[in-house]
Coordinates of N, CA and C in Angstrom, one line a residue:
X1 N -1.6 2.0 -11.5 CA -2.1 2.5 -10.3 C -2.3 4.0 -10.4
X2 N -3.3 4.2 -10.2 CA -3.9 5.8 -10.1 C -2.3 6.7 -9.2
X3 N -2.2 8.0 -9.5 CA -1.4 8.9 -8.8 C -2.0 8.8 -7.2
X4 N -3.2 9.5 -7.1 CA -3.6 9.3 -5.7 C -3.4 8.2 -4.5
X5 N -3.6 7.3 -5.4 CA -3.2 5.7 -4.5 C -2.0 5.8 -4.1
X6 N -0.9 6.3 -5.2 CA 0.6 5.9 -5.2 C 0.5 7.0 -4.2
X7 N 0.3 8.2 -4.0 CA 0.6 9.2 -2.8 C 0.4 8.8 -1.5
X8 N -0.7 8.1 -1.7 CA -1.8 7.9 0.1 C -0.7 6.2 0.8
X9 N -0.2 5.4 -0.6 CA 0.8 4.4 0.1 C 2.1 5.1 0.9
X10 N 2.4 5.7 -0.1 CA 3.9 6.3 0.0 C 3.9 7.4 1.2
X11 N 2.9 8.4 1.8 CA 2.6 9.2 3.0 C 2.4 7.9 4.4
X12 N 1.7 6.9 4.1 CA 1.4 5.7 5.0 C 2.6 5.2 5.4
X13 N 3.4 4.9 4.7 CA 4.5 4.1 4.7 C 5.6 5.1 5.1
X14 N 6.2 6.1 4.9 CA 6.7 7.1 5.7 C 6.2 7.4 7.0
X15 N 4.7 7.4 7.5 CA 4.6 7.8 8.6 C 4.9 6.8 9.4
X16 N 4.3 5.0 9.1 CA 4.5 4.1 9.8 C 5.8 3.9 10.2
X17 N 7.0 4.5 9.2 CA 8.4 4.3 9.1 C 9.0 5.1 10.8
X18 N 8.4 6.5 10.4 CA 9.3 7.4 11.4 C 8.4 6.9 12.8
X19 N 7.3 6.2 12.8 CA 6.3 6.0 14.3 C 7.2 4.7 14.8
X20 N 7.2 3.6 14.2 CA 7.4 2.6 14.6 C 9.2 1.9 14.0
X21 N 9.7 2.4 12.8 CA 11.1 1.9 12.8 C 10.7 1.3 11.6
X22 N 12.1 0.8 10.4 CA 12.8 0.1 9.3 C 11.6 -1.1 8.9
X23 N 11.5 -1.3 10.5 CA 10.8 -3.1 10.3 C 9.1 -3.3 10.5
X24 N 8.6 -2.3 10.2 CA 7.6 -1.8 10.4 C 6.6 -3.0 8.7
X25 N 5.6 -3.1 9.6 CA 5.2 -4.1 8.4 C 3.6 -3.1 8.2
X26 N 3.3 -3.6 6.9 CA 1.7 -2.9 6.4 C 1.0 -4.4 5.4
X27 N -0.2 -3.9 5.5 CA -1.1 -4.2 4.7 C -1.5 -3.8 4.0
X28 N -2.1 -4.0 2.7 CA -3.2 -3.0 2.2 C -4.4 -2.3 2.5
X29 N -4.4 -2.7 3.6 CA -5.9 -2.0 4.6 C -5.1 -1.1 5.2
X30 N -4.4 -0.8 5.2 CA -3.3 0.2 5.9 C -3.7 1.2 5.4
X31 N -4.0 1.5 3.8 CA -3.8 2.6 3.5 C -5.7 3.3 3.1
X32 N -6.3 2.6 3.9 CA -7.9 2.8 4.0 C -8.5 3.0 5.2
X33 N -9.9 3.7 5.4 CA -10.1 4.0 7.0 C -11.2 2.9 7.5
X34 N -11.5 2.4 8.5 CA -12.0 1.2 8.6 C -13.3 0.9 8.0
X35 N -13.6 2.5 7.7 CA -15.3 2.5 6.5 C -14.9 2.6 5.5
X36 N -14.7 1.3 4.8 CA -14.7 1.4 3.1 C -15.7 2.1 2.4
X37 N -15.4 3.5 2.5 CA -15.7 5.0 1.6 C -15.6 5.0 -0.1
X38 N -14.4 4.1 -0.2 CA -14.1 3.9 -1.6 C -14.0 2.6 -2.2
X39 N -14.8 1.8 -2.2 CA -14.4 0.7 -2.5 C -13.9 0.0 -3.8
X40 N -13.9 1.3 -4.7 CA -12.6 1.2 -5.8 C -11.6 0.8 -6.1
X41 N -10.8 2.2 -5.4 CA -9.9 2.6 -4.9 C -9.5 1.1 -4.1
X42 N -10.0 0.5 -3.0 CA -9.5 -0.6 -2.3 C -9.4 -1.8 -2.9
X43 N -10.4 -2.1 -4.5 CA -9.9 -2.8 -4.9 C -8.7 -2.7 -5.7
X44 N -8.6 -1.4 -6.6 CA -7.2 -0.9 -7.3 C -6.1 -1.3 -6.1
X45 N -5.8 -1.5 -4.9 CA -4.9 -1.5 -4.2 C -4.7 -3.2 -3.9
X46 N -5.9 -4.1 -3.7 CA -5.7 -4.9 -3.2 C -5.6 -6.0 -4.4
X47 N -5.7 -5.1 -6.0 CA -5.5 -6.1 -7.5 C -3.8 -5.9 -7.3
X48 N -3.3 -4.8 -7.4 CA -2.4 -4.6 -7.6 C -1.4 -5.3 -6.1
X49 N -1.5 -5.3 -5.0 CA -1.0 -6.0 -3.7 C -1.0 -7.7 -4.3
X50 N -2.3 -8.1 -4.4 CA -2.3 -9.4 -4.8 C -2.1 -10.2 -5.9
X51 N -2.9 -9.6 -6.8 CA -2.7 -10.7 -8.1 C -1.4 -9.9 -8.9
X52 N -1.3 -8.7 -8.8 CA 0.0 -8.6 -9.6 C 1.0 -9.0 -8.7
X53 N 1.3 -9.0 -7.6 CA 2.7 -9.0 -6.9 C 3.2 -10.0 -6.2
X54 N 1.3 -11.2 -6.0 CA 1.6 -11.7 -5.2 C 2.0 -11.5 -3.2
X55 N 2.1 -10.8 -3.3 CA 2.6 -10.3 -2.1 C 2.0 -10.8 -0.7
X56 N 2.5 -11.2 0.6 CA 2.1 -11.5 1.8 C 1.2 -10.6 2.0
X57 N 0.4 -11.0 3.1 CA -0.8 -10.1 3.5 C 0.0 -9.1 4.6
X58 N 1.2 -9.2 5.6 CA 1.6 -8.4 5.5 C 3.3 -8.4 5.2
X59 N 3.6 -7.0 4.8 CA 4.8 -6.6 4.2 C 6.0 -5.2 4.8
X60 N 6.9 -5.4 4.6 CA 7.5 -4.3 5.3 C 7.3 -3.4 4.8
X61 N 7.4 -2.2 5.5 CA 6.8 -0.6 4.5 C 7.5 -0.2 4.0
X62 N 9.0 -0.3 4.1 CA 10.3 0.1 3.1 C 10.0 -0.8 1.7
X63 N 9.7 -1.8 2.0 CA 9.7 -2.7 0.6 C 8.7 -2.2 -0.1
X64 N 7.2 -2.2 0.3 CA 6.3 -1.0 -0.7 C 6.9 -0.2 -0.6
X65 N 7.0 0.9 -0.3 CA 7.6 2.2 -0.2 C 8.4 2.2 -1.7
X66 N 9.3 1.5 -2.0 CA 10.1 1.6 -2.6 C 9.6 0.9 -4.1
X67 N 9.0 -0.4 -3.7 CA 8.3 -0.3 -5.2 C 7.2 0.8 -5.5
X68 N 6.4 0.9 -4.5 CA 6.2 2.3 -5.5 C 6.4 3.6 -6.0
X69 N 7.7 3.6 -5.6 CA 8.6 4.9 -5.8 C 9.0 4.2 -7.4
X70 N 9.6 3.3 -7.4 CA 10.4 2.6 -8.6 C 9.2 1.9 -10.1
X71 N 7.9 2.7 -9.5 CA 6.7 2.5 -10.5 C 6.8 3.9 -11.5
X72 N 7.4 5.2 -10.4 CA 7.3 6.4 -10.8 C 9.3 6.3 -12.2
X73 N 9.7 5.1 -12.1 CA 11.1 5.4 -12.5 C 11.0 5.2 -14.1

């Protein structure tokens, strides 16, 4: 996953954290504006959300958050 992507999750998921609380859930549309500008970039997000991870459509934001911190490890 591109650097930029990993910044624009990890700023999303912090802000969603301190607005709404711990239990705060996201999507991968979360981290896009509702005009797909980039449609790249949204699929790099939604290969990596889905076919690698599997992952619910939506997810708690600590739990991304933290894998993609632990991508940077």
């Amino acid at each position: 996953m591109r650097a930029s992507l990993r910044q624009k999750i990890l700023a999303v998921c912090d802000r969603k954290i301190s607005e709404k609380g711990p239990a705060v859930g996201v999507s991968f549309y979360a981290f896009f504006a509702n005009r797909n500008d980039d449609p790249e970039l949204l699929m790099e997000a939604a290969e990596w959300w889905i076919r690698t991870h599997r992952l619910d459509h939506f997810e708690k934001a600590e739990k991304i958050r933290k894998m993609v911190e632990d991508m940077d490890s």
